[in-house]
Coordinates of C-alpha atoms and ligand atoms in Angstrom, one line a residue:
M178 CA -45.7 55.1 -85.0
T179 CA -42.9 56.4 -82.8
D180 CA -41.4 54.6 -79.9
S181 CA -39.0 56.4 -77.6
S182 CA -37.4 53.1 -76.5
H183 CA -35.6 52.3 -79.7
P184 CA -32.3 53.7 -81.0
H185 CA -32.0 56.9 -83.0
Y186 CA -29.1 58.4 -85.0
H187 CA -26.1 58.9 -82.8
Q188 CA -27.7 56.6 -80.2
L189 CA -27.3 53.5 -82.3
A190 CA -23.6 53.2 -82.2
A191 CA -23.5 54.4 -78.6
L192 CA -25.8 51.6 -77.7
L193 CA -23.8 49.1 -79.7
L194 CA -20.4 50.1 -78.5
A195 CA -19.2 49.7 -75.0
S196 CA -17.7 53.1 -75.3
C197 CA -18.9 56.0 -77.4
S198 CA -15.7 58.0 -77.1
L199 CA -15.3 57.9 -80.9
L200 CA -18.7 59.5 -81.5
A201 CA -19.4 63.2 -81.2
G202 CA -22.8 63.8 -79.8
C203 CA -23.2 60.5 -78.0
V204 CA -26.5 60.7 -76.4
G205 CA -26.2 60.2 -72.7
S206 CA -22.8 61.8 -72.5
S207 CA -23.0 65.1 -70.8
G208 CA -22.6 68.2 -73.0
T209 CA -22.3 67.0 -76.6
S210 CA -19.7 68.4 -78.8
L211 CA -22.3 69.3 -81.4
D212 CA -21.8 72.7 -82.7
D213 CA -25.3 73.5 -83.9
E214 CA -24.2 76.6 -85.9
G215 CA -21.6 74.8 -87.9
A216 CA -23.6 71.6 -88.1
S217 CA -26.6 73.1 -89.7
A218 CA -25.4 76.3 -91.5
S219 CA -25.2 75.9 -95.3
S220 CA -26.6 78.0 -98.1
Y221 CA -27.3 74.7 -99.8
D222 CA -30.4 72.8 -99.1
W223 CA -29.1 69.3 -98.1
D224 CA -32.6 68.0 -97.7
I225 CA -31.6 65.4 -95.1
P226 CA -33.0 64.6 -91.6
A227 CA -32.3 67.4 -89.2
S228 CA -30.6 65.1 -86.8
I229 CA -27.8 64.4 -89.3
P230 CA -24.8 66.8 -88.9
L231 CA -23.9 68.2 -92.3
P232 CA -20.9 66.9 -94.2
V233 CA -17.8 69.1 -94.5
E234 CA -17.9 71.5 -97.5
P235 CA -14.4 72.5 -98.6
D236 CA -13.7 76.2 -98.1
D237 CA -12.7 76.5 -101.8
N238 CA -15.7 74.5 -103.1
P239 CA -18.8 75.3 -101.0
M240 CA -22.0 73.5 -102.1
T241 CA -24.4 75.3 -104.4
S242 CA -27.3 73.9 -106.3
A243 CA -25.9 75.4 -109.5
K244 CA -22.6 73.5 -109.2
F245 CA -24.5 70.3 -108.3
E246 CA -26.6 70.7 -111.4
L247 CA -23.6 71.3 -113.7
G248 CA -21.8 68.3 -112.1
R249 CA -24.9 66.2 -112.9
Y250 CA -24.7 67.0 -116.6
L251 CA -20.9 66.2 -116.5
F252 CA -21.4 63.0 -114.6
Y253 CA -23.6 61.6 -117.4
D254 CA -21.6 63.0 -120.3
T255 CA -19.5 60.5 -122.4
R256 CA -17.9 63.3 -124.2
L257 CA -15.6 63.6 -121.2
S258 CA -13.5 60.6 -122.3
A259 CA -10.8 59.9 -124.9
N260 CA -13.1 57.8 -127.1
G261 CA -16.3 59.6 -126.3
D262 CA -17.8 56.4 -124.8
I263 CA -17.3 56.5 -121.0
A264 CA -19.0 58.7 -118.5
C265 CA -18.8 58.5 -114.7
A266 CA -22.3 57.0 -115.0
S267 CA -20.9 54.1 -117.1
C268 CA -19.4 52.7 -113.9
H269 CA -21.7 54.4 -111.4
K270 CA -25.4 53.7 -112.2
Q271 CA -28.0 55.3 -110.1
E272 CA -30.3 52.2 -110.2
L273 CA -27.5 50.2 -108.7
A274 CA -26.8 52.8 -106.0
F275 CA -24.1 54.2 -108.3
S276 CA -22.2 50.9 -108.6
D277 CA -22.1 49.0 -111.9
G278 CA -23.0 45.4 -111.3
N279 CA -19.8 44.0 -112.8
Q280 CA -16.9 42.4 -111.0
F281 CA -14.5 44.8 -112.8
P282 CA -15.4 47.8 -114.9
S283 CA -13.5 48.8 -118.1
G284 CA -12.2 52.2 -119.2
T285 CA -12.4 54.0 -122.5
Y286 CA -9.7 51.8 -124.1
G287 CA -11.3 48.6 -122.9
D288 CA -8.8 47.9 -120.1
M289 CA -10.2 46.2 -117.1
H290 CA -9.9 47.9 -113.7
P291 CA -8.5 45.5 -111.0
R292 CA -11.0 46.7 -108.4
N293 CA -14.8 46.7 -108.2
A294 CA -16.6 50.0 -109.0
M295 CA -17.7 51.6 -105.8
S296 CA -21.2 52.6 -104.8
L297 CA -21.7 56.3 -104.2
G298 CA -24.0 57.6 -101.5
N299 CA -23.2 59.8 -98.4
T300 CA -19.6 60.0 -99.6
G301 CA -19.6 63.6 -98.3
W302 CA -19.2 62.0 -94.8
F303 CA -16.2 59.9 -95.8
A304 CA -12.7 60.8 -94.6
T305 CA -10.8 59.0 -97.4
F306 CA -11.7 57.6 -100.8
N307 CA -11.2 54.5 -102.8
W308 CA -10.7 51.0 -101.5
A309 CA -7.3 51.5 -99.9
R310 CA -6.0 55.1 -100.3
P311 CA -5.4 56.8 -97.0
D312 CA -3.7 59.6 -99.0
V313 CA -6.9 60.5 -101.0
T314 CA -8.9 62.7 -98.6
T315 CA -11.2 64.9 -100.7
L316 CA -13.7 64.1 -103.4
E317 CA -12.1 66.8 -105.6
E318 CA -8.8 64.9 -105.5
Q319 CA -10.5 61.5 -105.9
I320 CA -12.3 62.6 -109.1
R321 CA -9.0 63.4 -110.8
G322 CA -8.3 59.7 -110.7
P323 CA -10.9 58.3 -113.2
L324 CA -10.5 61.4 -115.4
F325 CA -6.7 61.5 -115.7
N326 CA -5.2 58.3 -114.3
T327 CA -3.2 56.0 -116.6
S328 CA -2.6 53.5 -113.7
P329 CA -4.1 51.0 -112.9
I330 CA -5.9 51.8 -116.2
P331 CA -7.0 54.8 -118.1
E332 CA -10.7 55.2 -117.2
H333 CA -11.8 58.4 -119.0
G334 CA -8.3 58.5 -120.6
I335 CA -8.0 62.3 -120.5
T336 CA -4.4 63.4 -121.2
D337 CA -2.4 66.4 -122.3
D338 CA -3.1 65.2 -125.9
N339 CA -6.9 65.5 -125.7
I340 CA -7.8 67.7 -122.7
E341 CA -7.9 70.9 -124.8
L342 CA -10.3 69.3 -127.3
I343 CA -12.6 68.0 -124.6
E344 CA -12.6 71.4 -122.7
S345 CA -13.4 73.2 -126.0
E346 CA -16.3 70.9 -126.7
V347 CA -17.7 71.7 -123.2
R348 CA -17.2 75.4 -123.8
A349 CA -19.0 75.3 -127.2
D350 CA -22.0 73.4 -125.8
S351 CA -25.0 75.7 -125.3
T352 CA -26.3 73.7 -122.4
Y353 CA -23.0 74.0 -120.6
Q354 CA -22.7 77.7 -121.4
V355 CA -25.8 78.4 -119.3
L356 CA -24.9 75.9 -116.5
L357 CA -21.3 77.2 -116.2
I358 CA -22.4 80.8 -115.9
A359 CA -25.0 79.9 -113.3
A360 CA -22.4 77.8 -111.3
Y361 CA -19.7 80.4 -111.4
P362 CA -21.6 83.7 -111.4
D363 CA -18.5 85.8 -110.5
E364 CA -16.7 84.8 -113.6
D365 CA -16.6 86.3 -117.1
A366 CA -19.0 84.6 -119.5
N367 CA -16.0 84.1 -121.8
S368 CA -13.9 82.3 -119.2
Q369 CA -11.6 79.6 -120.2
W370 CA -13.8 77.0 -118.5
N371 CA -11.6 74.1 -117.5
F372 CA -11.4 70.9 -115.5
D373 CA -9.3 72.2 -112.6
D374 CA -11.2 75.3 -111.8
H375 CA -14.7 74.5 -112.9
L376 CA -15.6 71.0 -114.0
I377 CA -13.9 69.0 -111.2
P378 CA -15.4 71.2 -108.4
A379 CA -18.8 70.7 -110.0
L380 CA -18.4 66.9 -110.3
A381 CA -17.4 66.8 -106.7
S382 CA -20.4 68.9 -105.7
F383 CA -22.7 66.5 -107.5
V384 CA -21.2 63.4 -105.9
R385 CA -21.2 65.1 -102.4
G386 CA -24.8 65.9 -102.9
L387 CA -25.8 62.3 -103.5
T388 CA -27.3 61.5 -100.1
S389 CA -29.1 58.4 -98.9
F390 CA -31.1 58.7 -95.7
D391 CA -34.5 57.2 -96.5
S392 CA -34.0 53.5 -96.1
P393 CA -36.2 51.5 -93.7
F394 CA -33.2 51.5 -91.3
D395 CA -33.2 55.4 -91.4
Q396 CA -37.0 55.5 -90.9
Y397 CA -36.5 53.2 -87.9
L398 CA -33.8 55.4 -86.5
L399 CA -36.1 58.4 -87.0
G400 CA -38.8 56.8 -84.9
D401 CA -40.9 54.5 -87.1
S402 CA -40.7 51.2 -85.2
D403 CA -42.6 49.5 -87.9
A404 CA -40.1 50.4 -90.6
L405 CA -38.1 47.2 -89.9
S406 CA -39.5 43.8 -89.9
A407 CA -39.1 41.6 -86.8
S408 CA -36.5 39.6 -88.8
A409 CA -34.5 42.8 -89.7
K410 CA -34.6 43.9 -86.1
R411 CA -33.1 40.6 -85.0
G412 CA -30.6 41.0 -87.7
L413 CA -29.7 44.5 -86.4
S414 CA -29.1 43.0 -83.0
L415 CA -26.8 40.3 -84.5
F416 CA -25.0 42.9 -86.5
A417 CA -24.3 44.9 -83.4
S418 CA -23.5 41.9 -81.2
E419 CA -20.1 41.1 -79.6
R420 CA -20.5 37.7 -81.2
L421 CA -20.4 39.1 -84.8
E422 CA -18.4 42.3 -84.2
C423 CA -19.7 44.0 -87.4
T424 CA -20.2 47.3 -85.7
H425 CA -16.6 47.5 -84.5
C426 CA -15.9 48.5 -88.1
H427 CA -19.2 49.3 -89.7
L428 CA -20.1 51.6 -86.8
D429 CA -21.3 54.9 -87.9
D430 CA -25.0 55.1 -88.6
F431 CA -24.7 57.7 -91.4
T432 CA -22.2 55.7 -93.4
L433 CA -22.0 52.2 -91.7
T434 CA -18.3 52.4 -91.8
D435 CA -15.4 53.7 -89.6
N436 CA -14.2 55.9 -92.5
H437 CA -16.0 59.1 -91.6
M438 CA -16.1 62.7 -90.6
N439 CA -18.7 65.5 -90.3
R440 CA -19.1 69.1 -89.3
T441 CA -19.4 68.4 -85.6
W442 CA -16.4 66.3 -85.4
N443 CA -13.0 67.6 -86.2
Y444 CA -11.0 64.4 -86.4
P445 CA -11.7 62.6 -89.6
T446 CA -11.1 58.9 -89.1
S447 CA -10.4 56.3 -91.7
N448 CA -9.7 52.8 -90.6
F449 CA -8.3 50.1 -92.8
H450 CA -8.5 46.4 -91.9
N451 CA -7.4 43.0 -93.2
T452 CA -10.6 41.0 -93.0
G453 CA -9.2 38.0 -94.9
S454 CA -11.7 38.7 -97.7
V455 CA -9.5 36.8 -100.1
L456 CA -7.2 33.8 -99.7
V457 CA -4.2 35.6 -101.3
Y458 CA -3.7 39.3 -101.6
E459 CA -1.8 39.9 -104.9
E460 CA -0.5 43.0 -106.5
P461 CA -2.1 45.5 -107.2
N462 CA -4.7 44.5 -104.6
R463 CA -2.6 44.2 -101.5
G464 CA -4.5 47.1 -99.9
V465 CA -2.9 50.1 -98.1
Y466 CA 0.5 48.3 -98.6
E467 CA 0.3 49.3 -102.2
V468 CA 0.6 52.9 -101.1
T469 CA 2.8 52.7 -98.1
G470 CA 5.0 49.6 -98.6
N471 CA 4.6 49.0 -94.9
S472 CA 4.1 45.3 -94.2
S473 CA 1.7 46.0 -91.3
H474 CA -0.7 47.4 -94.0
F475 CA -0.7 44.3 -96.0
G476 CA -4.3 43.3 -97.1
Q477 CA -5.8 46.3 -95.3
F478 CA -8.8 47.8 -97.1
R479 CA -11.2 50.6 -96.1
T480 CA -14.3 49.5 -94.2
M481 CA -17.0 49.8 -96.9
S482 CA -20.2 51.6 -96.4
L483 CA -23.1 49.1 -96.3
R484 CA -25.7 51.6 -97.5
N485 CA -27.7 50.1 -100.4
I486 CA -25.6 47.0 -100.1
A487 CA -28.3 44.7 -101.5
L488 CA -28.0 46.6 -104.8
T489 CA -24.2 46.7 -105.2
A490 CA -23.1 43.1 -105.9
P491 CA -20.6 41.7 -106.5
Y492 CA -18.7 42.5 -103.3
S493 CA -15.2 43.1 -101.9
H494 CA -12.4 45.1 -103.4
D495 CA -12.0 42.5 -106.2
G496 CA -15.7 41.7 -106.6
S497 CA -14.9 38.1 -105.5
H498 CA -18.0 37.6 -103.4
A499 CA -21.1 37.2 -105.6
T500 CA -23.6 37.4 -102.8
L501 CA -24.1 38.8 -99.3
A502 CA -24.5 35.3 -98.0
D503 CA -20.9 34.6 -99.3
I504 CA -19.6 37.6 -97.4
I505 CA -21.3 36.4 -94.2
D506 CA -19.8 32.9 -94.7
T507 CA -16.3 34.4 -95.1
Y508 CA -16.7 36.5 -91.9
S509 CA -18.1 33.4 -90.1
Q510 CA -14.8 31.6 -90.8
G511 CA -12.9 34.5 -89.4
G512 CA -11.8 35.4 -92.9
K513 CA -10.4 33.1 -95.6
Q514 CA -7.7 31.2 -93.9
G515 CA -4.9 32.2 -96.2
D516 CA -1.4 33.6 -95.9
Y517 CA -2.2 37.0 -94.3
S518 CA -2.4 38.7 -91.0
V519 CA -6.1 39.2 -90.4
D520 CA -7.4 41.7 -87.7
G521 CA -8.2 38.6 -85.7
D522 CA -9.6 40.3 -82.6
L523 CA -12.1 42.2 -84.7
S524 CA -13.1 39.3 -87.1
P525 CA -13.2 36.4 -84.7
G526 CA -15.4 34.1 -86.7
F527 CA -18.8 32.8 -85.5
T528 CA -21.5 30.3 -86.2
L529 CA -24.9 31.3 -87.4
T530 CA -28.1 29.2 -87.8
D531 CA -29.9 29.6 -91.1
D532 CA -32.6 31.6 -89.3
E533 CA -29.9 34.0 -88.0
K534 CA -28.4 34.3 -91.4
T535 CA -31.8 35.2 -92.8
D536 CA -32.2 37.8 -90.1
L537 CA -28.8 39.3 -90.8
L538 CA -29.6 39.5 -94.6
A539 CA -33.0 41.1 -93.7
F540 CA -31.1 43.8 -91.8
L541 CA -28.6 44.4 -94.6
C542 CA -31.5 44.6 -97.0
S543 CA -33.1 47.2 -94.8
L544 CA -30.3 49.6 -95.9
T545 CA -31.8 49.8 -99.4
D546 CA -33.0 53.3 -100.0
T547 CA -35.5 53.4 -102.9
T548 CA -35.8 57.2 -102.7
F549 CA -32.1 57.4 -103.4
I550 CA -32.1 55.2 -106.5
S551 CA -35.2 56.8 -108.0
N552 CA -34.5 60.5 -107.1
P553 CA -35.0 62.3 -110.4
D554 CA -32.5 65.0 -109.2
Y555 CA -29.8 62.4 -109.3
G556 CA -30.8 61.0 -112.7
N557 CA -29.5 61.6 -116.2
P558 CA -30.5 65.2 -117.1
W559 CA -29.7 65.0 -120.9
P560 CA -32.6 64.9 -123.2
D561 CA -33.8 61.7 -125.0
E562 CA -35.2 61.7 -128.5
D563 CA -38.4 63.4 -127.4
G564 CA -36.5 66.1 -125.5
N565 CA -37.3 64.8 -122.1
P566 CA -34.6 64.1 -119.5
I567 CA -33.4 60.5 -119.8
G568 CA -33.9 60.3 -116.1
V569 CA -33.9 57.2 -113.9
T570 CA -34.0 53.5 -114.7
E571 CA -36.1 51.4 -112.4
N572 CA -34.6 48.6 -110.5
P573 CA -37.1 45.9 -109.4
L574 CA -34.4 44.5 -107.0
A575 CA -35.1 47.5 -104.8
D576 CA -37.9 45.3 -103.5
A577 CA -36.1 43.0 -101.0
S578 CA -38.8 40.3 -101.3
V579 CA -37.7 39.7 -104.9
N580 CA -33.9 40.5 -104.6
P581 CA -32.0 37.2 -104.4
Q582 CA -29.3 38.9 -102.3
C583 CA -31.9 39.1 -99.5
Q584 CA -32.8 35.4 -99.4
L585 CA -30.8 32.5 -98.3
D586 CA -30.8 29.9 -101.0
Ligands
LIG706 C1 -14.2 52.7 -115.7 C2 -15.1 52.7 -114.5 C3 -15.2 54.0 -113.7 C4 -15.4 55.3 -114.2 C5 -15.6 55.7 -115.6 C6 -15.5 56.1 -113.1 N1 -15.3 55.4 -111.9 FE1 -15.4 56.1 -110.0 N2 -14.7 54.3 -109.3 C7 -14.4 53.2 -110.1 C8 -13.7 52.3 -109.3 C9 -13.1 50.9 -109.8 C10 -13.5 52.8 -108.1 C11 -12.6 52.3 -106.9 C12 -11.2 52.7 -107.3 C13 -10.1 52.1 -106.4 O1 -10.3 52.0 -105.2 O2 -9.0 51.9 -107.0 C14 -14.2 54.1 -108.1 C15 -14.3 55.0 -107.0 C16 -14.9 56.2 -107.1 C17 -15.2 57.1 -105.9 C18 -14.7 56.8 -104.5 C19 -15.9 56.3 -103.7 C20 -15.5 56.0 -102.3 O3 -16.4 55.5 -101.5 O4 -14.4 56.2 -101.9 C21 -15.8 58.2 -106.4 C22 -16.3 59.4 -105.5 C23 -16.0 58.0 -107.8 N3 -15.4 56.8 -108.2 C24 -16.5 59.0 -108.6 C25 -16.4 59.0 -110.0 C26 -16.7 60.1 -110.9 C27 -17.2 61.5 -110.4 C28 -16.4 59.7 -112.1 C29 -16.4 60.5 -113.4 C30 -15.4 61.6 -113.5 C31 -16.0 58.3 -112.0 N4 -16.0 57.9 -110.7 C32 -15.7 57.5 -113.1 C33 -14.8 53.1 -111.4 C34 -15.1 54.1 -112.3
LIG707 C1 -12.3 44.4 -88.8 C2 -13.3 45.3 -89.4 C3 -14.5 44.7 -90.0 C4 -15.5 43.9 -89.4 C5 -15.4 43.4 -88.0 C6 -16.5 43.7 -90.3 N1 -16.2 44.3 -91.5 FE1 -17.3 44.2 -93.2 N2 -15.8 45.2 -94.2 C7 -14.6 45.6 -93.7 C8 -13.7 45.9 -94.7 C9 -12.2 46.4 -94.5 C10 -14.3 45.6 -95.9 C11 -13.7 45.7 -97.3 C12 -12.9 44.4 -97.4 C13 -12.3 44.0 -98.8 O1 -12.8 44.4 -99.8 O2 -11.3 43.3 -98.8 C14 -15.6 45.1 -95.6 C15 -16.6 44.8 -96.5 C16 -17.9 44.3 -96.2 C17 -18.9 44.0 -97.1 C18 -18.8 44.2 -98.6 C19 -18.9 45.6 -99.0 C20 -18.8 45.9 -100.5 O3 -19.3 47.0 -100.9 O4 -18.2 45.1 -101.3 C21 -20.0 43.6 -96.4 C22 -21.4 43.2 -97.0 C23 -19.6 43.6 -95.0 N3 -18.3 44.0 -94.9 C24 -20.5 43.2 -94.0 C25 -20.0 42.9 -92.7 C26 -20.8 42.2 -91.7 C27 -22.2 41.7 -91.9 C28 -19.9 42.1 -90.6 C29 -20.2 41.3 -89.4 C30 -20.4 39.9 -89.6 C31 -18.7 42.8 -91.0 N4 -18.8 43.3 -92.2 C32 -17.6 42.9 -90.1 C33 -14.4 45.7 -92.3 C34 -15.0 44.9 -91.4

């Protein structure tokens, strides 16, 4: 059932914000800045609603389905790690919207990362990556981190000592031989296939291609008024209200954050805020300050996307919130009242009744996209014992009515 009186993509934030100057294509403004050519031209089939402007594809790494497919095999391959035990998918599991369910993940040598593993979905629309890294602006660059970093921990633990061995294993694998030639058809079949020129661009293409636009919230924006329950609709109004202020930061309807960019919009924006999510911000979790040393950046983290949020517990940069209800409680206090400078105007604190909390949870849970977490194209392509793709693990918590994150206890 469609209903022309309810919000659609682009309109949502425009309705929610007093001003829509940040948004390209605000409906109601005269002459949108949408460049339809650029917005919809891609040789890759993005398979997303037509009203969504495409994400930026880097000039030196345009999307192709062959690179996406190669990237998918690599994403699920533990051979790309020092001990042969860690793949991207160890910390980014499809059934958890590509998060891992732990407070902190561990790398190939068992060291614990100081920050929570991030969910991946619609990252192609992000302007910066990681919890607090204004300097990491492309997926290609981000992906070098888990592969090669030694700080804060070695994740995959690939170094000068083992990289040649790992690359030669990939080159020797008959599955990869086919995938590499398909992904890089202009290159010689005997190319010295390597991380920089081949594997990283393919991993980035796979991650960029992980799109989530089929949640009840999306269906609602696309015109199905029945896609949201009455409670979730009330929750959406609360989310967007001046009283709660959520949409001042979680504002863009593609990503639910203010860290975003797209083809129609040539000024990537990434905003970082101190929301008082913890009482004390300690090294190495002092936010953007860790990178800049500028005291005004103390405790500032990137506004997180809320897509599939009911599947990605625990929450916050340090996984210190076990539930969505905990997060709501922290916001309602105006942040934990510790020794920090919170963005007070934007996180003013508020009081909610239990019914209102239930409504807000219902809205947050309407961002769960079951198509995304069960899409076989995103699943593990490697064969199981019977030769079938390992595929996708089901997650019963995709059903909000049984997911404890969605109920107030
Ligand atoms: C040991 C666990 C672990 C492994 C393995 C891992 N990641 Fe991550 N990933 C994380 C953590 C933790 C973060 C957040 C890092 C930070 O902010 O310091 C993250 C962040 C990301 C982000 C940024 C998302 C965003 O919203 O900014 C992307 C993209 C990503 N990982 C992709 C990958 C890929 C591709 C691989 C494989 C090459 C991989 N990760 C391997 C734990 C892991
Ligand atoms: C001032 C900007 C701002 C406002 C206002 C804001 N958020 Fe956030 N949100 C953030 C930032 C920044 C983070 C990451 C904070 C951290 O990890 O320390 C975040 C994280 C979250 C998370 C956890 C995400 C994750 O993956 O762990 C949830 C859930 C959330 N916000 C919901 C809300 C709700 C609901 C509201 C309204 C009551 C709201 N936010 C208001 C900026 C904001």
